[in-house]
XYZ file of C-alpha atoms in Angstrom:
609
model
C 102.379 54.127 155.662
C 105.782 55.729 156.005
C 107.295 53.253 153.491
C 104.964 54.225 150.676
C 106.379 55.303 147.303
C 105.696 58.880 146.237
C 105.626 60.114 142.644
C 107.629 63.206 141.689
C 107.621 65.250 138.498
C 110.950 67.092 138.716
C 110.301 69.859 136.206
C 112.394 72.599 134.649
C 110.109 75.411 135.825
C 107.868 73.767 138.418
C 107.827 70.423 140.215
C 104.989 68.395 141.663
C 104.650 65.488 144.113
C 101.751 63.066 144.471
C 100.858 59.927 146.392
C 98.378 57.108 145.861
C 95.789 56.936 148.648
C 92.779 54.618 148.683
C 93.231 53.900 144.984
C 93.233 57.613 144.109
C 96.116 59.977 143.429
C 96.506 62.965 145.730
C 98.634 65.922 144.670
C 100.467 67.204 147.741
C 100.561 70.983 148.363
C 103.695 72.816 149.451
C 103.917 74.989 152.625
C 102.487 77.955 150.696
C 99.433 75.888 149.728
C 100.320 75.591 146.048
C 100.054 72.230 144.280
C 103.214 72.897 142.269
C 106.561 74.187 143.537
C 108.978 76.381 141.570
C 112.141 74.437 140.678
C 114.229 77.306 142.013
C 117.083 77.242 144.536
C 118.805 80.333 145.924
C 121.550 81.228 148.357
C 120.613 84.342 150.341
C 123.098 87.061 151.298
C 123.198 85.447 154.752
C 124.171 82.078 153.295
C 120.733 80.491 153.748
C 119.545 78.009 151.117
C 116.060 78.858 149.886
C 113.985 76.457 147.820
C 110.777 76.830 145.848
C 108.507 79.818 146.325
C 110.820 81.554 148.807
C 113.686 81.317 146.323
C 111.617 82.610 143.414
C 110.286 85.576 145.401
C 113.754 87.028 145.902
C 115.091 86.323 142.407
C 114.946 89.962 141.278
C 116.930 91.241 144.265
C 119.416 88.347 144.225
C 119.668 87.221 140.561
C 123.285 85.967 140.551
C 122.570 83.549 143.420
C 119.175 82.309 142.260
C 119.225 79.145 140.143
C 116.354 78.151 137.884
C 116.135 75.963 134.744
C 118.930 73.759 136.161
C 117.247 70.705 134.641
C 118.353 71.969 131.229
C 121.977 71.561 132.353
C 121.639 67.966 133.595
C 124.030 65.646 131.788
C 125.382 68.416 129.528
C 128.921 69.545 128.850
C 130.076 73.111 129.438
C 130.909 73.698 125.782
C 127.624 72.404 124.347
C 125.982 74.962 122.010
C 122.717 74.600 123.941
C 124.479 75.522 127.189
C 126.064 78.561 125.557
C 122.657 79.686 124.275
C 121.060 79.172 127.683
C 123.813 81.155 129.396
C 122.775 84.275 127.422
C 119.580 84.479 129.432
C 120.714 83.292 132.859
C 121.745 85.736 135.607
C 123.875 83.127 137.379
C 127.222 81.804 136.199
C 127.733 78.464 134.424
C 131.223 76.969 134.748
C 133.027 73.808 133.685
C 133.441 71.039 136.252
C 136.644 68.996 136.374
C 135.090 66.426 134.032
C 133.780 69.091 131.639
C 130.160 69.015 132.834
C 128.187 72.266 133.038
C 127.886 73.305 136.694
C 126.670 76.422 138.501
C 128.940 78.826 140.396
C 127.690 80.856 143.373
C 130.301 82.776 145.342
C 133.171 80.341 145.979
C 131.036 77.172 145.642
C 130.256 75.129 142.545
C 127.018 73.148 142.334
C 126.181 70.299 139.983
C 122.687 70.374 138.407
C 121.991 67.195 140.406
C 122.591 69.102 143.665
C 120.103 71.772 142.625
C 117.581 69.092 141.692
C 118.243 67.356 145.014
C 117.345 70.524 146.935
C 113.966 70.644 145.158
C 113.432 66.906 145.683
C 114.313 67.292 149.361
C 111.634 69.936 149.821
C 109.024 67.802 148.022
C 110.034 64.867 150.219
C 109.399 66.963 153.349
C 106.021 68.111 151.971
C 105.038 64.480 151.432
C 106.150 63.501 154.934
C 104.077 66.313 156.451
C 101.100 65.280 154.325
C 101.290 61.569 155.096
C 102.201 62.193 158.725
C 103.566 58.731 159.393
C 107.347 58.811 159.470
C 110.088 59.431 156.944
C 109.504 58.777 153.244
C 112.513 57.262 151.511
C 111.146 55.791 148.277
C 110.114 57.595 145.108
C 109.352 57.256 141.423
C 110.790 60.224 139.515
C 109.875 61.180 135.977
C 112.205 62.384 133.215
C 111.680 63.523 129.620
C 111.337 60.514 127.336
C 114.257 61.779 125.273
C 116.691 61.974 128.199
C 119.824 59.942 127.533
C 121.588 57.600 129.958
C 123.737 60.334 131.532
C 120.711 62.546 132.169
C 118.738 59.674 133.708
C 121.656 58.746 135.928
C 122.044 62.369 137.019
C 118.361 62.423 137.977
C 118.830 59.278 140.073
C 121.859 60.943 141.654
C 119.675 63.916 142.628
C 117.238 61.576 144.334
C 120.023 59.823 146.205
C 121.458 63.135 147.449
C 117.972 64.073 148.670
C 117.763 60.881 150.725
C 115.421 59.073 148.350
C 115.742 55.571 147.009
C 114.606 56.029 143.420
C 112.570 52.897 142.782
C 111.990 53.712 139.134
C 112.717 56.396 136.565
C 109.817 56.635 134.096
C 109.233 58.847 131.110
C 106.966 61.852 131.570
C 104.597 61.053 128.651
C 104.302 57.474 129.894
C 103.408 58.734 133.373
C 100.811 61.091 131.903
C 99.243 58.238 129.943
C 99.217 56.059 133.038
C 97.299 58.759 134.916
C 94.924 59.193 131.986
C 94.299 55.478 131.500
C 94.255 54.403 135.158
C 90.908 52.840 136.036
C 89.934 52.158 132.413
C 89.565 48.426 132.999
C 87.038 46.891 130.648
C 87.087 49.781 128.165
C 88.137 49.598 124.517
C 91.780 49.672 123.419
C 93.146 53.112 122.601
C 96.124 54.492 120.712
C 97.213 57.723 122.384
C 99.627 60.478 121.370
C 101.105 62.401 124.316
C 102.468 65.827 123.378
C 104.549 66.999 126.352
C 105.872 70.573 126.147
C 107.188 71.641 129.555
C 109.466 74.379 130.770
C 112.674 73.007 129.290
C 112.037 69.900 127.200
C 109.667 68.495 124.584
C 108.580 64.881 124.117
C 106.106 63.130 121.910
C 105.165 59.534 122.652
C 102.725 57.180 120.974
C 101.261 54.563 123.301
C 98.776 51.758 123.081
C 96.405 51.230 126.011
C 95.161 47.682 126.290
C 93.582 45.767 129.140
C 96.083 46.228 131.977
C 98.947 47.204 129.638
C 100.436 50.552 128.671
C 102.848 49.987 125.793
C 104.996 52.732 124.277
C 105.112 52.235 120.506
C 107.492 55.099 119.723
C 108.948 58.243 121.231
C 110.766 61.306 119.940
C 111.490 64.801 121.120
C 113.881 67.666 121.743
C 115.628 68.015 125.118
C 116.250 71.713 124.492
C 112.802 73.007 123.543
C 110.390 74.305 126.166
C 108.612 77.194 127.798
C 111.916 78.839 128.714
C 112.555 79.340 124.987
C 109.180 81.051 124.580
C 110.068 83.377 127.490
C 113.472 84.073 125.966
C 111.912 84.987 122.619
C 109.916 87.695 124.408
C 113.025 88.803 126.340
C 114.978 89.196 123.094
C 112.162 91.132 121.421
C 111.699 93.482 124.374
C 115.469 93.992 124.803
C 116.007 94.695 121.094
C 113.065 97.115 121.038
C 114.351 98.918 124.120
C 117.890 99.093 122.732
C 116.652 100.598 119.462
C 114.962 103.388 121.410
C 117.468 104.026 124.202
C 120.748 102.456 123.057
C 120.932 100.218 126.152
C 120.990 96.400 126.031
C 119.154 95.210 129.135
C 120.576 91.710 128.689
C 124.008 92.944 129.768
C 122.840 93.694 133.325
C 121.912 90.774 135.597
C 119.250 92.641 137.561
C 117.604 94.148 134.473
C 117.732 90.795 132.688
C 116.031 89.022 135.593
C 113.287 91.674 135.817
C 112.715 91.373 132.084
C 112.666 87.563 132.274
C 109.957 87.552 134.957
C 107.924 90.159 133.094
C 108.169 88.118 129.876
C 106.949 84.975 131.637
C 104.045 86.888 133.206
C 103.064 88.440 129.869
C 103.171 85.036 128.141
C 100.838 83.572 130.753
C 98.388 86.490 130.481
C 98.194 86.121 126.695
C 96.857 82.596 127.095
C 93.493 84.131 128.006
C 93.730 87.774 126.846
C 94.552 89.338 123.473
C 97.024 91.943 124.694
C 99.036 92.874 127.758
C 101.590 95.429 128.885
C 105.192 94.931 129.922
C 105.836 97.825 132.295
C 109.173 97.977 134.113
C 109.871 101.384 135.692
C 113.479 102.408 136.417
C 114.830 99.498 134.383
C 117.975 101.431 133.434
C 119.651 104.834 133.613
C 120.848 107.114 130.803
C 122.711 110.390 131.229
C 121.966 110.246 134.933
C 118.227 109.917 134.375
C 116.036 106.847 134.982
C 114.650 105.077 131.916
C 111.445 103.045 131.939
C 110.333 100.154 129.738
C 106.733 100.274 128.540
C 105.703 97.913 125.753
C 102.408 96.539 124.489
C 102.547 92.848 123.612
C 99.639 91.326 121.709
C 98.818 87.656 121.341
C 99.432 87.996 117.601
C 102.925 89.368 118.252
C 103.707 86.592 120.749
C 102.586 84.012 118.199
C 104.759 85.655 115.551
C 107.769 85.474 117.912
C 107.225 81.826 118.900
C 105.529 80.145 115.918
C 108.847 78.643 114.789
C 109.267 77.019 118.227
C 105.867 75.330 118.013
C 106.521 74.230 114.442
C 109.878 72.816 115.574
C 107.963 70.350 117.748
C 105.988 68.952 114.815
C 109.030 67.268 113.221
C 109.460 64.891 116.182
C 105.678 64.274 116.103
C 105.969 62.995 112.535
C 109.074 60.979 113.434
C 107.225 59.267 116.304
C 104.261 58.396 114.095
C 106.593 57.029 111.405
C 108.486 54.940 113.976
C 105.188 53.526 115.249
C 104.118 52.913 111.627
C 100.928 54.887 112.220
C 99.150 57.850 110.653
C 97.252 60.642 112.385
C 93.993 58.802 111.670
C 95.220 55.891 113.807
C 95.401 58.126 116.921
C 92.315 57.863 119.142
C 93.263 60.462 121.769
C 95.630 63.436 121.861
C 96.877 64.367 125.333
C 98.624 67.680 126.010
C 101.012 67.748 128.963
C 103.205 70.535 130.344
C 102.372 74.123 131.210
C 103.387 75.524 127.798
C 100.520 73.590 126.153
C 98.133 76.154 127.664
C 99.240 78.549 124.919
C 96.441 78.807 122.304
C 98.888 78.607 119.374
C 100.289 75.320 120.663
C 96.817 73.790 120.969
C 95.881 75.119 117.515
C 98.929 73.887 115.583
C 99.174 70.542 117.367
C 95.432 69.981 116.892
C 95.813 70.740 113.183
C 98.739 68.319 112.882
C 96.875 65.443 114.547
C 93.560 66.477 112.960
C 91.696 66.360 116.269
C 90.930 68.371 119.373
C 93.117 67.596 122.410
C 91.496 65.632 125.215
C 90.070 67.870 127.931
C 90.041 67.235 131.664
C 93.757 66.736 132.341
C 95.696 69.228 134.435
C 98.947 69.545 132.432
C 100.893 70.605 135.534
C 99.853 67.673 137.740
C 99.158 64.686 135.506
C 102.806 63.527 135.301
C 103.256 63.434 139.087
C 99.937 61.573 139.386
C 101.146 58.962 136.923
C 104.401 58.598 138.851
C 102.392 58.009 142.038
C 100.416 55.279 140.278
C 103.687 53.664 139.180
C 104.740 53.833 142.824
C 101.527 51.998 143.684
C 102.335 49.335 141.093
C 105.813 48.804 142.531
C 104.473 48.849 146.087
C 101.816 46.236 145.343
C 98.838 48.578 145.849
C 97.941 48.483 142.141
C 97.489 45.065 140.540
C 97.290 43.947 136.943
C 98.939 46.979 135.314
C 102.062 46.657 133.169
C 104.187 49.454 131.677
C 106.201 48.708 128.550
C 108.513 51.609 127.672
C 111.128 51.944 124.944
C 114.724 53.071 124.434
C 114.603 56.671 123.110
C 117.995 56.595 121.326
C 120.299 54.009 119.754
C 122.910 52.565 122.112
C 126.062 51.030 120.696
C 129.839 51.132 120.375
C 132.505 52.853 118.346
C 133.914 50.567 115.672
C 136.738 50.785 113.135
C 137.015 54.106 111.354
C 135.154 56.014 114.063
C 131.739 54.648 113.103
C 128.839 54.283 115.526
C 127.459 50.736 115.505
C 124.115 50.434 117.351
C 123.597 47.315 119.442
C 120.273 48.308 120.994
C 118.176 50.197 118.417
C 115.937 53.133 119.207
C 112.418 51.959 120.065
C 113.498 48.664 121.680
C 111.154 47.745 124.540
C 112.793 47.863 127.959
C 114.051 46.222 130.042
C 116.286 44.523 127.491
C 119.648 42.773 127.193
C 121.880 42.567 124.137
C 125.239 40.821 123.783
C 127.964 41.098 121.156
C 131.253 39.219 120.864
C 134.447 41.243 120.360
C 138.048 40.194 119.969
C 141.584 41.571 119.925
C 143.265 43.379 117.016
C 146.915 42.527 117.848
C 148.714 39.418 119.141
C 148.775 38.902 122.917
C 146.647 41.990 123.458
C 145.914 42.202 127.223
C 143.251 44.942 127.011
C 140.195 45.426 124.793
C 138.882 49.017 124.814
C 135.151 49.526 124.270
C 133.660 52.990 123.757
C 129.915 53.004 124.555
C 127.768 55.723 122.973
C 124.155 56.805 122.617
C 122.527 58.766 119.818
C 121.167 58.738 116.282
C 124.152 59.891 114.191
C 126.388 57.763 111.967
C 129.788 58.801 113.346
C 130.882 58.106 116.920
C 132.044 61.677 117.564
C 128.543 63.005 116.792
C 126.879 60.924 119.525
C 126.863 61.106 123.328
C 129.704 59.251 125.033
C 128.395 57.136 127.912
C 131.491 55.269 129.075
C 134.895 53.964 128.037
C 135.424 50.413 129.217
C 138.798 48.736 129.683
C 138.442 44.951 129.515
C 141.633 43.733 131.148
C 143.382 40.484 132.098
C 142.847 38.914 128.673
C 144.989 35.716 128.441
C 147.785 35.904 125.783
C 146.544 34.721 122.393
C 146.895 35.513 118.656
C 144.755 38.428 117.459
C 141.166 37.562 116.638
C 141.195 34.443 118.806
C 139.906 35.688 122.201
C 136.117 35.756 122.376
C 135.033 38.576 124.651
C 131.273 38.764 125.119
C 130.135 42.258 126.044
C 126.609 42.455 127.424
C 124.538 45.635 127.400
C 121.661 45.627 129.856
C 119.039 48.393 130.059
C 116.848 48.246 133.130
C 113.316 49.559 133.573
C 114.732 53.023 134.361
C 116.332 53.145 130.915
C 119.790 53.126 132.508
C 122.574 51.076 130.927
C 125.017 48.712 132.577
C 127.791 46.785 130.840
C 129.442 43.465 131.687
C 132.156 41.388 129.977
C 133.203 37.736 129.932
C 136.135 35.895 128.340
C 134.385 32.918 126.728
C 137.647 31.027 126.237
C 138.600 30.754 129.885
C 135.065 30.986 131.239
C 136.195 33.743 133.587
C 134.808 37.231 133.790
C 137.287 39.788 132.573
C 137.862 42.732 134.888
C 136.380 45.998 133.729
C 137.169 49.609 134.560
C 134.390 52.087 133.831
C 135.281 55.735 133.411
C 132.034 57.736 133.306
C 131.995 60.422 130.660
C 130.015 62.719 132.927
C 128.128 62.902 136.190
C 129.095 62.721 139.838
C 131.605 60.195 141.140
C 130.639 57.731 143.853
C 132.696 59.667 146.414
C 130.966 62.931 145.457
C 127.565 61.284 145.703
C 128.247 59.867 149.156
C 129.613 63.193 150.408
C 126.651 65.179 149.090
C 124.120 62.669 150.414
C 125.736 62.699 153.874
C 125.895 66.500 153.799
C 122.230 66.759 152.837
C 121.227 64.349 155.615
C 123.322 66.060 158.280
C 122.087 69.510 157.328
C 118.437 68.625 156.776
C 117.278 69.731 160.219
C 119.437 72.843 159.887
C 117.928 73.587 156.460
C 114.397 73.129 157.810
C 115.172 75.504 160.668
C 116.597 78.044 158.230
C 113.536 77.832 156.012
C 111.257 78.266 158.998
C 113.301 81.292 160.044
C 113.024 82.812 156.570
C 109.274 82.215 156.606
C 109.059 83.746 160.082
C 111.039 86.775 158.925
C 108.755 87.239 155.918
C 105.638 87.063 158.095
C 107.102 89.548 160.563
C 108.212 92.033 157.905
C 104.816 91.821 156.190
C 102.975 92.448 159.465
C 105.246 95.399 160.328
C 104.596 96.958 156.917
C 100.832 96.395 157.163
C 100.625 97.778 160.690
C 102.644 100.893 159.877
C 100.462 101.712 156.855
C 97.290 101.054 158.855
C 98.426 103.239 161.764
C 99.072 106.042 159.296
C 95.559 105.686 157.897
C 93.586 105.055 161.084
C 95.881 106.327 163.845
C 93.530 109.161 164.745
C 90.882 106.613 165.706
C 93.205 104.761 168.109
C 93.563 105.606 171.747
C 96.938 106.947 172.834
C 97.577 103.784 174.855
C 96.749 101.462 171.921
C 98.858 103.514 169.524
C 101.819 103.426 171.928
C 101.501 99.638 172.428
C 101.385 98.963 168.682
C 104.410 101.191 167.980
C 106.361 99.549 170.812
C 105.528 96.089 169.468
C 106.600 97.161 165.967
C 109.891 98.570 167.298
C 110.596 95.424 169.323
C 109.933 93.113 166.390
C 112.027 95.226 164.005
C 114.899 95.273 166.521
C 114.866 91.487 166.840
C 114.907 91.070 163.040
C 117.884 93.411 162.744
C 120.035 91.416 165.202
C 123.132 89.660 163.860
C 121.822 86.335 165.197
C 118.051 86.180 164.974
C 116.433 84.611 168.050
C 113.544 82.667 166.483
C 111.566 82.049 169.720
C 111.845 85.750 170.640
C 110.677 86.740 167.137
C 107.680 84.395 167.436
C 106.736 85.967 170.780
C 107.122 89.491 169.426
C 105.158 88.577 166.312
C 102.338 87.167 168.441
C 102.342 90.348 170.551
C 102.056 92.583 167.466
C 99.348 90.383 165.999
C 97.405 90.789 169.238
C 97.857 94.551 169.580
C 97.158 95.148 165.890
C 93.592 93.918 166.402
C 92.899 97.392 167.788
C 93.566 98.776 164.287
C 90.785 96.572 162.921
C 88.450 97.848 165.639
C 89.378 101.423 164.672
C 88.679 100.662 160.990
C 85.209 99.375 161.893
C 84.543 102.417 164.032
C 85.381 104.687 161.090
C 82.865 103.000 158.790
C 79.697 105.090 158.286
C 76.475 103.913 159.890
C-alpha cells in the first residue's frame, strides 16, 4: 500500500490531498482535522518553518515572513505587470532571481515559488503517510490550472521533486474535477460538461465530453491571474481608500495593518456568501496624533458585488472563447460544474448560470473535487481503475520565432495530448555550424509578446551551402503538457547536439540541492512542527487555567490552588528556555492537565442545585 499514488490539488489559497481506497476517493485530513490545508509557509522569529494552519495563524504577528499566494508567482518574471500588481497587496518581499524569475525574500534567504509549493506538498505527503499507515509515499498526481504554460507546469513538477515526490502525472484542474464527477458513470448517457473553475489565484473554463470510459477535453480557456485573491484585494482597496478619506492614513503602506485588513476582507467576503451584510471591525489599526484609530465599516453583499462584478464578468470572455473553440453553443452543454472556493459567491453562481442558461450542478464540494479527481487519475496510472481514458488538450499555441520576429505555431491550441510535431529547418548562411531555435508559447502574433520557453543551439552541423542542411526539429508534448525538443541532421543521419537554456525555473543543480536539503531536514522539520504544536497547546492551557483560577479560585482548596500555580509556573519556565526541552514540556503539560481537573470539579461545585 505504501507505493500507492496520491492525488494533490496544490491551490493558491488552500490545498487538498486524496487517495483512492476500495474504489472510492478519500480526502485526507491534516493534523488539525481539516480536509483542506492553507497554502501558507512561514519562517518564525526562531527560524522554524511553519506550514499550513500553523503558518496562517501567526500571519498577523509575522507578516513579512509569512508567504501565501505563492502559486501566483510560479513561472513568472519579476517585472511582469501581474507580479507588480500582486506585490501591492503582499506583506512579504518579491525579488528578482538571477534568471529574472519572481522569488520571495525572507531575511537573508531567497525562496523560489517552487520551494514554497514543495513545503506545502511535503506536509500533504506526511498527512497521507499517516493516513495510509503503510510506509513512505513517493508517487503523486498533481493538478494545475488548465491555462498554465510549460514553465509553470515544470515548476510544479519541480516542487513535487523537492518534496520527495515522483510526479506521475500533471493534470488540469477542470479535467480532474470532471473525472471525479463522471467516475462511476459507466452505462449512462454521453454528456457535454462545462467546468467553471474559479479558485484562489487562477480561473479556467474547460468543455469536456464524457463518453463510455473516455473523458475528452474539447476546449479550454482561462486567466492565470484571476481568482479569489483579487476579490479580497478589491475589498482591501475599498476599505483602505475609505479609511484614508476619513483619517488621512493609507493602511496599505504598513505591513501589519495591510495583513490585518487582508484577513478581515477575506472573512467578510466569506460571510457575505450567506448573509446580506457584515462588519469589518479592526481596533487599533493605526495611530494619529498619538492616539489610536479604529476601523469600523459596514460591508453589504450589494457593495461587495458592486466592487467585484467586473471580475466575474472578466471570466465570461474565456467562457465564450472555450465554447467557440469547441464549436458549441450554451444549449449544447448538458451540465455546468462549478469548482474552486470563489464559486460559493452568489454573484458568481448567478452570472455564470445566466451565461450558460442553466443552474450549476449541485452535490460537488468545490474545495475537494479536484484532489478527488487527481486521486482517481492516480488509480488509473496505478492499475486500480480500468477502462478510463483521459484526453486533454494543449491550452496555448507552441511554436518558434521565425524571420521578422514572428511567432509561428507548430502545435496549435486545442491539440489533444500527448502529441508530437516535427518541422524541418535549415541554415541561412554558407557553412553555418549552428542553427538557433527560439521556442515560445502563447496566442499573440509577434514572438516578443509570447512566453519564451527555451533557446536551442543545434550544433555540429556539417559544412554545407545555406539552405542545404535538413535539420528536423521535433516537438513532443507528454501527458503532463510539458514540452521536450529534439533535433536530427537528416543529411548525415546523426543527431545534432543540442544545448537547452531554460528561460526560467530552477536549474538541475538547484533542484538536486533543494531535494537533498528537504530530505535531510524532513525529520528535523517534523520535530520542529511538533514542538510548535506542543508550545501552542501549552500556552493555550496556561491561559485557560489562569483565567479559570481567577474565576473559580475561591472554590479550590489551598493545596489544589498551590499545585495548579506551581504546574503553571513550571510549564511557563520551560517554554521560556532558550532551548526548549520537548520531553520536559510534555511532562509538565501532562501534570498541568491533571491538576487542572480540580478546576472543573470546582466549577461543578459552584453550579446551583
